[in-house]
Amino acid sequence: MARIIVVTSGKGGVGKTTTSAALSTGLARHGYKTVVVDFDIGLRNLDLVMGCERRVVYDFINVINGEAGLNQALIKDKNTDNLFILPASQTRDKDALTPEGVDKVLTALSEEFDYIVCDSPAGIERGALMALYHADEAIITTNPEVSSVRDSDRILGILHSKSKRAEQNLEPIREHLLLTRYDANRVARDEMLDVKDVEDILAIPLLGVIPEDTDVLKASNQGIPVINIPESNAGLAYDDAVKRLLGEQCPMRFLDVPRKGIFQRLFGGQS
Amino acid sequence: MVTLMTLELYRYDEPMLAQQFQRLLAQAPRFFENRPVVVSLEHLHNPDSPVDLHRLKRLCADFGINLMAIRGGLSVHRENASEAGMAWLAAPPSTSDRKSTVQISQQEIPLAEVKEFSATPLHPDKPKPNSVAPQEQPATARVIDTPIRSGQQIYHNGDLIITAPVSVGAEVLATGHIHIYAPLRGRALAGIRGDSKARIYCTHFEPELVSIHGHYKTISKADCSDLWQKAIQIYMDGDSLKMTPMYLGPKE
Ligand SMILES: Nc1ncnc2c1ncn2[C@@H]1O[C@H](COP(=O)(O)OP(=O)(O)OP(=O)(O)O)[C@@H](O)[C@H]1O
Ligand SMILES: [Mg+2]
């Protein structure tokens, strides 16, 4: 039986797909057989970030409609063992994502995989509801700004009322706060909320803080999950988040403004 | 379960109603947001006065108020309602509710008053008056230990005790007192079925709106800077809503 993890946010563009790619790669690198499923029907982003867009033949909707078998649609990742991608369809509309269809596919995946990571679309409509319905755990992807925090709060309410675990009165979904695009400089200037503010409002455990990092865009342009870019700050922070997800303790990094290097201290300084 | 709002109609006067809605929405723009509203004709000053429910529905719609049913009224009103695509609900049996309403109407004779009650889901095409009448079970306290999130609404017949945050955009309603041992950032409405003695207690005061017995106040940090984030209780003192710091033991 797989553990189903939804990466969700309410608000768009906060880093769900980046996170789904990184976490699934991280889990696979730890030896867990992992599949990452793109629920963003009509947009199809995940396969780009994972660098497999040219290898997409069949997709999630084809499998739901019985036009292809699961094993025909699953794409094996080229760089990471144990990792598979189930891409979304670019051509269909999201109504093709039926509750029965999603249930059927996730049940089948559950038998083969240790982890199923669901990359949710933005919003609180059908696609997002489908992505979170079966979840055992939820990664609440949040940027340190008021509107994103508000939307995350709303999604948490939906997890509590519209998920399978809520409907069937099972043990509640395990919720994790993942702060992404955290810019310590802007936090220090009060242009963004700090970690404490967000934790205080959302009142769920913090899984990690991913710093704002230009490597993220570079990586996604090359079709490499950022966790695979050596020495990138965002990648290291995702590494830590995966460890915490697996129960390891490790201190938070990248929360403070980086100290100035020796040259900046000697020649730059604040004048 | 859904929470219905009742619009208690005392007189049918369209321009005046429009004015009253305008005032209400200026103070609390999201008061009716996503909320099914029932118009009650039980307390019409002139019970057989004609009420054009088609027009009333349209008037309400202009203010974003979603009228879905009438309560009470005469058979003409009922027919008129079904033509206007609204359900009909039986008047609730409670008299306590009635008494308090009359008192208020004697004091200020408002045109209409907003009240709230809770009901099981309602189907406009298949009105089930019995299932919709507010439950009159003996009130007991309900304890909630999980956060109330934006978009969520909790209604309880009795006292409500909450030990987790109530978010911005969330709403808690109780017929009795409301205790919140955590930040209150959303809306809290106590004594919603006629108990003016109900109070709200919270340990961290940052609400959007508080209300006792239908007397509500929208809150902003600027207006309440001395109370902000403090432990506060809210209660009715005569006709006015009072908000005072709670005594938490001798100062250190
Ligand atoms: N830590 C980061 N540092 C810098 N840029 C980032 C970071 N995380 C994400 N981004 C950038 O933000 C943009 C949106 O990211 P992403 O596509 O992962 O968000 P999303 O939540 O999946 O969006 P959507 O709601 O549209 O699905 C991308 O351009 C991505 O490169
Ligand atoms: Mg995305």
Coordinates of C-alpha atoms and ligand atoms in Angstrom, one line a residue:
Chain A
M1 CA 0.0 0.0 0.0
A2 CA 1.4 3.3 -1.1
R3 CA 1.4 6.5 1.0
I4 CA -0.4 9.2 -1.0
I5 CA 1.1 12.7 -0.7
V6 CA -0.7 15.7 -2.2
V7 CA 1.3 18.8 -3.0
T8 CA -1.3 21.6 -2.8
S9 CA -1.7 25.3 -2.1
G10 CA -4.8 27.0 -3.3
K11 CA -2.8 29.8 -4.8
G12 CA -1.2 29.4 -8.2
G13 CA 2.5 29.7 -9.0
V14 CA 3.8 29.1 -5.5
G15 CA 6.0 26.2 -6.3
K16 CA 3.8 23.0 -6.2
T17 CA 5.2 21.5 -9.4
T18 CA 8.8 22.4 -8.4
T19 CA 8.1 20.7 -5.0
S20 CA 6.4 17.6 -6.5
A21 CA 9.4 17.0 -8.7
A22 CA 11.9 17.6 -6.0
L23 CA 10.2 15.5 -3.3
S24 CA 9.4 12.6 -5.6
T25 CA 13.0 12.5 -6.8
G26 CA 14.2 12.7 -3.2
L27 CA 12.0 9.9 -2.0
A28 CA 13.1 7.7 -4.9
R29 CA 16.8 8.4 -4.1
H30 CA 16.1 7.1 -0.6
G31 CA 15.1 3.9 -2.2
Y32 CA 11.3 4.2 -2.2
K33 CA 9.5 3.3 -5.4
T34 CA 7.8 6.5 -6.2
V35 CA 5.4 7.9 -8.8
V36 CA 4.6 11.5 -9.3
V37 CA 1.2 12.2 -10.8
D38 CA 0.3 15.4 -12.7
F39 CA -3.3 16.5 -11.8
D40 CA -3.0 19.8 -13.7
I41 CA -5.0 18.6 -16.7
G42 CA -4.8 21.0 -19.6
L43 CA -1.5 22.6 -18.6
R44 CA 1.0 19.8 -18.3
N45 CA 4.0 21.3 -16.5
L46 CA 5.4 18.4 -14.5
D47 CA 6.8 16.5 -17.5
L48 CA 8.8 19.7 -18.5
V49 CA 10.2 20.1 -15.0
M50 CA 11.1 16.4 -15.0
G51 CA 12.6 16.6 -18.4
C52 CA 10.4 13.9 -20.0
E53 CA 8.0 15.8 -22.2
R54 CA 9.3 14.2 -25.3
R55 CA 8.6 10.8 -24.0
V56 CA 4.9 11.3 -23.2
V57 CA 2.8 9.1 -25.4
Y58 CA -0.1 8.2 -23.2
D59 CA -1.3 10.2 -20.2
F60 CA -3.4 10.1 -17.0
I61 CA -6.7 10.7 -18.9
N62 CA -5.9 7.9 -21.4
V63 CA -5.6 5.5 -18.5
I64 CA -8.8 6.7 -16.9
N65 CA -10.6 6.3 -20.2
G66 CA -9.2 2.8 -20.7
E67 CA -7.3 3.9 -23.9
A68 CA -4.0 2.9 -22.5
G69 CA -2.8 0.7 -19.7
L70 CA -1.0 2.1 -16.7
N71 CA 2.3 0.6 -17.7
Q72 CA 2.0 2.2 -21.1
A73 CA 1.5 5.7 -19.6
L74 CA 4.0 5.5 -16.8
I75 CA 7.4 7.1 -17.8
K76 CA 10.5 5.8 -16.1
D77 CA 12.8 8.6 -15.0
K78 CA 16.1 8.6 -16.9
N79 CA 18.3 9.9 -14.0
T80 CA 16.8 8.4 -10.9
D81 CA 16.0 4.8 -10.2
N82 CA 12.7 3.9 -8.6
L83 CA 11.1 7.1 -10.0
F84 CA 8.1 7.2 -12.4
I85 CA 6.0 10.0 -13.9
L86 CA 2.3 9.8 -14.8
P87 CA 1.9 12.9 -17.0
A88 CA -1.3 14.9 -17.4
S89 CA -3.1 15.5 -20.7
Q90 CA -2.6 18.7 -22.5
T91 CA -5.5 18.4 -24.8
R92 CA -8.4 17.2 -22.6
D93 CA -10.4 19.4 -20.3
K94 CA -10.4 18.7 -16.6
D95 CA -13.8 17.2 -16.5
A96 CA -12.2 14.1 -17.8
L97 CA -10.8 13.7 -14.3
T98 CA -13.7 11.7 -12.8
P99 CA -13.7 10.5 -9.2
E100 CA -14.1 6.9 -10.3
G101 CA -11.3 7.2 -12.8
V102 CA -8.9 8.8 -10.3
D103 CA -9.9 6.2 -7.7
K104 CA -9.2 3.4 -10.1
V105 CA -5.7 4.7 -11.2
L106 CA -4.6 5.5 -7.6
T107 CA -5.7 2.1 -6.4
A108 CA -3.7 0.4 -9.1
L109 CA -0.6 2.6 -8.4
S110 CA -1.0 1.9 -4.7
E111 CA -0.2 -1.8 -5.3
E112 CA 3.1 -1.1 -7.1
F113 CA 4.5 1.9 -5.4
D114 CA 5.7 3.1 -1.9
Y115 CA 4.8 6.7 -2.5
I116 CA 2.4 8.5 -4.8
V117 CA 3.0 12.2 -5.1
C118 CA 0.1 14.2 -6.5
D119 CA 0.9 17.5 -8.1
S120 CA -2.2 19.6 -7.6
P121 CA -3.4 22.3 -9.9
A122 CA -4.0 25.8 -8.3
G123 CA -7.5 26.7 -7.1
I124 CA -10.1 24.8 -5.1
E125 CA -12.0 23.4 -8.1
R126 CA -12.4 19.9 -9.4
G127 CA -8.7 19.2 -10.3
A128 CA -7.5 20.3 -6.9
L129 CA -10.2 18.4 -5.1
M130 CA -9.4 15.2 -7.1
A131 CA -5.7 15.6 -6.2
L132 CA -6.3 15.9 -2.5
Y133 CA -9.2 13.5 -2.1
H134 CA -7.2 10.3 -1.5
A135 CA -4.3 11.9 0.3
D136 CA -2.7 10.5 3.5
E137 CA -0.4 13.4 3.8
A138 CA -0.5 17.0 2.4
I139 CA 2.3 19.3 1.7
I140 CA 0.8 22.8 2.1
T141 CA 3.0 24.8 -0.3
T142 CA 3.0 28.4 0.8
N143 CA 4.9 31.6 -0.1
P144 CA 5.6 34.0 2.7
E145 CA 2.9 36.5 1.7
V146 CA -0.6 37.1 3.0
S147 CA -2.6 36.0 0.0
S148 CA -0.8 32.7 -0.2
V149 CA -1.2 32.0 3.5
R150 CA -4.9 32.8 3.2
D151 CA -5.3 30.3 0.4
S152 CA -3.4 27.7 2.2
D153 CA -5.7 28.1 5.2
R154 CA -8.6 27.6 2.9
I155 CA -7.1 24.4 1.5
L156 CA -6.5 23.1 5.0
G157 CA -10.3 23.6 5.6
I158 CA -11.0 21.7 2.5
L159 CA -8.7 18.8 3.5
H160 CA -10.8 18.7 6.7
S161 CA -14.1 18.5 5.0
K162 CA -13.8 17.2 1.5
S163 CA -11.1 14.6 1.6
K164 CA -11.8 10.8 1.8
R165 CA -10.3 10.7 5.3
A166 CA -12.6 13.5 6.4
E167 CA -15.7 12.0 4.7
Q168 CA -15.1 8.5 6.2
N169 CA -14.1 9.8 9.6
L170 CA -10.7 8.2 9.4
E171 CA -7.5 9.5 11.0
P172 CA -7.0 13.0 9.6
I173 CA -4.6 13.8 6.8
R174 CA -1.1 14.5 8.1
E175 CA -0.4 18.2 7.2
H176 CA 3.0 19.7 6.6
L177 CA 3.8 23.3 6.0
L178 CA 6.4 23.9 3.3
L179 CA 7.4 27.5 2.9
T180 CA 8.8 28.2 -0.6
R181 CA 10.5 31.1 -2.3
Y182 CA 11.6 32.3 1.1
D183 CA 13.7 35.4 0.6
A184 CA 15.5 36.2 3.9
N185 CA 16.5 39.6 2.7
R186 CA 12.9 40.6 1.9
V187 CA 11.7 39.1 5.2
A188 CA 14.3 41.2 7.0
R189 CA 13.0 44.3 5.2
D190 CA 9.4 43.3 6.3
E191 CA 8.4 42.9 2.7
M192 CA 7.5 39.3 3.4
L193 CA 6.1 37.4 6.3
D194 CA 8.6 35.4 8.4
V195 CA 8.5 31.8 9.2
K196 CA 7.0 32.4 12.7
D197 CA 4.2 34.6 11.3
V198 CA 3.2 31.8 8.8
E199 CA 3.4 29.0 11.4
D200 CA 1.4 31.1 13.8
I201 CA -1.5 31.6 11.3
L202 CA -1.6 28.1 9.8
A203 CA -0.8 26.2 13.0
I204 CA 0.6 23.1 11.3
P205 CA 4.1 21.6 11.6
L206 CA 6.8 23.0 9.5
L207 CA 8.4 20.5 7.0
G208 CA 10.9 22.9 5.5
V209 CA 11.8 26.3 4.2
I210 CA 12.9 26.5 0.5
P211 CA 14.9 29.7 -0.2
E212 CA 14.3 31.8 -3.3
D213 CA 17.0 30.5 -5.6
T214 CA 17.7 31.3 -9.3
D215 CA 18.8 27.7 -9.7
V216 CA 15.2 26.7 -9.6
L217 CA 14.4 28.3 -12.9
K218 CA 17.7 27.2 -14.5
A219 CA 17.0 23.6 -13.4
S220 CA 13.4 23.6 -14.7
N221 CA 14.6 25.0 -18.0
Q222 CA 17.0 22.1 -18.3
G223 CA 14.3 19.6 -17.2
I224 CA 16.2 18.6 -14.1
P225 CA 14.5 18.6 -10.6
V226 CA 16.3 21.2 -8.6
I227 CA 17.1 18.6 -5.9
N228 CA 19.5 17.0 -8.5
I229 CA 21.5 20.2 -8.9
P230 CA 24.5 19.8 -6.6
E231 CA 25.2 22.7 -4.2
S232 CA 22.0 24.6 -5.0
N233 CA 20.4 26.1 -1.9
A234 CA 16.9 25.2 -2.9
G235 CA 18.1 21.6 -3.7
L236 CA 19.7 21.3 -0.3
A237 CA 16.6 22.6 1.4
Y238 CA 14.4 20.1 -0.5
D239 CA 16.9 17.3 0.5
D240 CA 16.3 18.3 4.2
A241 CA 12.5 18.4 3.7
V242 CA 12.6 14.8 2.3
K243 CA 14.6 13.6 5.3
R244 CA 12.1 15.2 7.7
L245 CA 9.2 13.7 5.7
L246 CA 10.9 10.3 6.3
G247 CA 11.1 11.1 10.1
E248 CA 14.7 12.3 10.4
Q249 CA 15.5 15.4 12.4
C250 CA 17.5 18.1 10.8
P251 CA 17.9 21.8 11.5
M252 CA 16.3 24.5 9.3
R253 CA 18.7 26.3 7.0
F254 CA 18.5 29.5 4.9
L255 CA 16.3 31.3 7.4
D256 CA 18.7 34.2 7.9
V257 CA 20.2 36.8 5.7
P258 CA 23.5 35.3 4.4
R259 CA 26.4 36.8 6.2
K260 CA 28.6 39.0 4.0
G261 CA 31.7 37.4 2.6
I262 CA 35.1 38.7 3.5
F263 CA 35.5 40.9 0.4
Q264 CA 32.1 42.4 0.9
R265 CA 33.0 43.1 4.5
L266 CA 36.2 44.7 3.5
F267 CA 35.2 46.6 0.5
G268 CA 31.4 46.6 0.3
G269 CA 30.0 47.4 3.6
Q270 CA 27.1 49.6 4.3
S271 CA 27.9 53.2 3.5
Chain B
M1 CA -25.5 21.1 8.0
V2 CA -25.8 24.6 6.6
T3 CA -26.3 27.9 8.4
L4 CA -29.2 29.9 7.1
M5 CA -29.6 33.6 7.7
T6 CA -33.1 34.9 8.4
L7 CA -34.1 38.2 7.2
E8 CA -36.9 39.2 9.7
L9 CA -39.2 41.5 7.7
Y10 CA -41.3 43.9 9.7
R11 CA -42.5 46.2 6.9
Y12 CA -42.2 45.9 3.1
D13 CA -40.8 49.1 1.9
E14 CA -38.4 48.6 -1.0
P15 CA -36.5 51.9 -1.0
M16 CA -36.0 51.7 2.8
L17 CA -34.9 48.1 2.6
A18 CA -32.4 49.0 -0.1
Q19 CA -31.0 51.7 2.2
Q20 CA -30.8 49.3 5.1
F21 CA -28.9 46.7 3.0
Q22 CA -26.6 49.3 1.8
R23 CA -25.7 50.4 5.3
L24 CA -25.3 46.8 6.4
L25 CA -23.0 45.9 3.5
A26 CA -21.0 49.0 3.9
Q27 CA -20.1 47.8 7.4
A28 CA -19.8 44.2 6.7
P29 CA -19.3 43.6 3.0
R30 CA -19.2 39.9 3.2
F31 CA -22.1 39.5 5.6
F32 CA -24.2 37.5 3.2
E33 CA -21.4 36.0 1.1
N34 CA -22.3 32.5 -0.1
R35 CA -25.1 32.3 2.4
P36 CA -28.6 31.0 1.8
V37 CA -31.1 33.5 3.2
V38 CA -34.6 32.9 4.4
V39 CA -37.0 35.8 4.6
S40 CA -39.3 35.5 7.6
L41 CA -42.8 37.0 7.4
E42 CA -43.8 36.0 10.8
H43 CA -43.4 39.4 12.3
L44 CA -44.8 41.6 9.6
H45 CA -46.5 44.5 11.4
N46 CA -49.4 44.2 9.1
P47 CA -49.6 40.4 8.5
D48 CA -51.8 40.5 5.4
S49 CA -49.9 43.3 3.6
P50 CA -48.9 42.3 0.1
V51 CA -45.2 41.4 -0.3
D52 CA -44.0 41.0 -3.9
L53 CA -41.5 38.2 -3.5
H54 CA -40.4 38.4 -7.1
R55 CA -39.3 41.9 -6.6
L56 CA -37.9 41.3 -3.1
K57 CA -35.8 38.5 -4.5
R58 CA -34.5 40.7 -7.2
L59 CA -33.8 43.5 -4.8
C60 CA -31.9 41.1 -2.5
A61 CA -30.0 39.7 -5.5
D62 CA -28.8 43.2 -6.3
F63 CA -27.0 43.2 -3.0
G64 CA -25.7 39.7 -3.4
I65 CA -28.2 38.3 -1.0
N66 CA -29.4 34.9 -2.1
L67 CA -33.1 34.5 -1.0
M68 CA -34.1 30.9 -1.1
A69 CA -37.1 30.5 1.0
I70 CA -39.8 32.3 3.1
R71 CA -40.8 31.4 6.5
G72 CA -44.3 31.9 7.9
G73 CA -46.7 34.2 6.1
L74 CA -50.1 33.6 4.6
S75 CA -51.1 31.2 1.8
V76 CA -50.9 34.1 -0.7
H77 CA -47.3 34.6 0.3
R78 CA -46.7 30.9 -0.1
E79 CA -48.1 30.8 -3.6
N80 CA -46.2 33.9 -4.5
A81 CA -43.0 32.3 -3.1
S82 CA -43.3 29.2 -5.2
E83 CA -43.9 31.3 -8.3
A84 CA -40.7 33.2 -7.4
G85 CA -38.9 29.8 -7.1
M86 CA -38.5 29.9 -3.3
A87 CA -39.3 27.3 -0.8
W88 CA -41.6 27.7 2.2
L89 CA -40.6 26.8 5.7
A90 CA -42.9 26.4 8.7
A91 CA -42.4 29.0 11.5
P92 CA -40.3 27.6 14.3
P93 CA -42.2 26.6 17.4
S94 CA -40.0 28.5 19.8
T95 CA -41.5 31.5 21.5
S96 CA -38.4 32.8 23.2
D97 CA -37.1 33.9 19.9
R98 CA -40.3 35.7 19.1
K99 CA -40.3 37.6 22.4
S100 CA -36.9 39.0 21.9
T101 CA -37.7 40.1 18.4
V102 CA -40.8 41.9 19.5
Q103 CA -38.8 43.7 22.1
I104 CA -36.4 45.0 19.6
S105 CA -39.1 46.0 17.2
Q106 CA -40.7 48.1 19.9
Q107 CA -37.6 49.9 20.7
E108 CA -36.6 50.9 17.3
I109 CA -39.1 49.5 14.8
P110 CA -36.5 48.4 12.2
L111 CA -37.7 47.4 8.8
A112 CA -35.9 44.1 8.8
E113 CA -33.5 42.4 11.0
V114 CA -30.9 39.7 10.3
K115 CA -30.8 36.6 12.3
E116 CA -29.2 33.3 11.9
F117 CA -30.2 29.7 12.4
S118 CA -28.9 26.4 11.4
A119 CA -30.5 23.7 9.4
T120 CA -30.0 20.4 7.7
P121 CA -29.5 20.8 3.9
L122 CA -32.5 22.3 2.3
H123 CA -33.8 21.5 -1.2
P124 CA -35.8 24.4 -2.6
D125 CA -37.9 22.1 -4.8
K126 CA -38.7 19.8 -2.0
P127 CA -39.2 21.8 1.2
K128 CA -39.2 19.7 4.3
P129 CA -40.4 22.1 6.9
N130 CA -39.8 19.7 9.8
S131 CA -36.2 19.0 9.1
V132 CA -35.5 22.6 8.7
A133 CA -36.9 23.9 11.9
P134 CA -34.0 24.7 14.3
Q135 CA -33.3 21.8 16.6
E136 CA -34.6 22.4 20.1
Q137 CA -32.6 19.7 21.9
P138 CA -31.2 20.7 25.3
A139 CA -28.2 22.8 24.7
T140 CA -24.9 21.2 25.6
A141 CA -21.4 22.6 25.2
R142 CA -19.3 21.5 22.2
V143 CA -15.5 21.4 22.3
I144 CA -13.5 21.8 19.2
D145 CA -9.7 21.2 19.2
T146 CA -8.9 21.7 15.5
P147 CA -8.4 25.0 13.8
I148 CA -11.4 26.5 12.0
R149 CA -10.1 27.5 8.6
S150 CA -11.1 30.2 6.2
G151 CA -14.3 29.2 4.5
Q152 CA -15.4 27.0 7.3
Q153 CA -18.4 27.6 9.5
I154 CA -19.3 26.0 12.8
Y155 CA -22.7 26.3 14.3
H156 CA -23.6 24.9 17.7
N157 CA -26.8 24.9 19.6
G158 CA -25.4 25.7 23.1
D159 CA -22.0 26.9 24.2
L160 CA -19.0 26.5 21.9
I161 CA -15.5 26.0 23.3
I162 CA -12.6 26.2 20.8
T163 CA -9.0 25.5 21.7
A164 CA -7.5 26.2 18.2
P165 CA -7.3 29.3 16.0
V166 CA -10.3 30.6 14.2
S167 CA -8.9 31.9 10.9
V168 CA -9.7 35.0 8.9
G169 CA -12.7 34.1 6.7
A170 CA -13.9 31.4 9.2
E171 CA -17.1 31.8 11.2
V172 CA -18.3 30.3 14.5
L173 CA -21.9 30.7 15.6
A174 CA -23.5 29.5 18.9
T175 CA -26.8 30.0 20.5
G176 CA -24.9 30.3 23.8
H177 CA -21.5 31.6 24.8
I178 CA -18.4 31.2 22.7
H179 CA -15.0 30.6 24.3
I180 CA -11.9 30.7 22.2
Y181 CA -8.6 29.8 23.9
A182 CA -6.5 30.7 20.8
P183 CA -6.5 33.5 18.3
L184 CA -9.8 34.7 17.0
R185 CA -9.2 36.1 13.6
G186 CA -12.5 35.3 11.9
R187 CA -16.0 36.0 12.9
A188 CA -17.7 35.0 16.1
L189 CA -21.5 35.3 16.7
A190 CA -22.9 34.3 20.1
G191 CA -26.4 34.2 21.3
I192 CA -27.7 33.9 17.8
R193 CA -31.2 32.7 18.7
G194 CA -32.1 35.5 21.0
D195 CA -29.8 35.2 24.0
S196 CA -28.6 38.7 24.8
K197 CA -26.8 37.4 27.9
A198 CA -24.4 35.3 25.8
R199 CA -20.8 36.4 25.7
I200 CA -17.7 35.8 23.6
Y201 CA -14.4 35.2 25.4
C202 CA -11.2 35.0 23.5
T203 CA -7.5 34.9 24.6
H204 CA -6.2 36.6 21.5
F205 CA -8.4 39.2 20.0
E206 CA -8.0 39.8 16.2
P207 CA -11.5 39.2 14.9
E208 CA -13.1 40.4 11.7
L209 CA -16.5 40.6 13.3
V210 CA -18.1 39.9 16.6
S211 CA -21.8 39.7 17.3
I212 CA -24.0 39.0 20.3
H213 CA -27.7 38.4 19.7
G214 CA -27.6 40.0 16.3
H215 CA -25.8 43.1 17.4
Y216 CA -22.6 42.9 15.5
K217 CA -19.5 45.0 15.1
T218 CA -16.9 44.8 12.5
I219 CA -13.4 45.0 14.0
S220 CA -10.2 46.5 12.7
K221 CA -6.8 46.9 14.3
A222 CA -7.0 50.6 13.9
D223 CA -10.2 51.0 15.8
C224 CA -9.3 48.5 18.5
S225 CA -5.6 49.0 19.0
D226 CA -5.9 48.9 22.8
L227 CA -7.7 45.5 22.7
W228 CA -5.8 44.0 19.8
Q229 CA -4.3 40.6 20.5
K230 CA -5.3 40.8 24.1
A231 CA -7.7 38.5 26.1
I232 CA -11.1 40.1 25.7
Q233 CA -14.6 39.4 26.5
I234 CA -17.6 40.7 24.6
Y235 CA -21.1 41.1 25.9
M236 CA -24.2 43.2 25.7
D237 CA -24.6 46.0 28.1
G238 CA -28.2 47.3 27.6
D239 CA -28.3 48.1 23.9
S240 CA -24.6 48.3 23.2
L241 CA -21.9 45.8 22.6
K242 CA -19.1 46.0 25.2
M243 CA -15.5 44.7 24.7
T244 CA -13.3 44.6 27.7
P245 CA -10.0 43.0 28.7
M246 CA -10.3 39.9 30.8
Y247 CA -8.8 39.8 34.3
L248 CA -6.0 37.3 34.1
G249 CA -4.7 37.5 37.6
P250 CA -2.5 40.2 39.3
K251 CA -0.1 42.0 37.1
E252 CA 3.6 40.9 37.5
Ligands
LIG1 N1 12.4 28.3 -4.5 C1 12.3 29.0 -5.7 N2 13.1 30.0 -6.1 C2 12.9 30.7 -7.2 N3 11.9 30.4 -8.1 C3 11.0 29.4 -7.8 C4 11.1 28.7 -6.6 N4 10.1 27.8 -6.5 C5 9.4 28.0 -7.6 N5 9.9 29.0 -8.4 C6 9.5 29.5 -9.7 O1 8.1 29.9 -9.6 C7 7.4 29.6 -10.7 C8 6.2 28.7 -10.4 O2 6.6 27.5 -9.9 P1 5.8 26.1 -10.0 O3 5.4 25.9 -11.4 O4 6.5 25.1 -9.3 O5 4.5 26.6 -9.2 P2 3.1 25.9 -9.2 O6 2.6 26.1 -7.8 O7 3.2 24.5 -9.6 O8 2.3 26.7 -10.2 P3 0.8 26.4 -10.8 O9 -0.2 26.8 -9.7 O10 0.7 27.2 -12.0 O11 0.7 24.9 -11.0 C9 8.3 28.9 -11.7 O12 8.8 29.8 -12.6 C10 9.4 28.4 -10.8 O13 10.7 28.3 -11.5
MG2 MG 2.1 23.4 -11.1

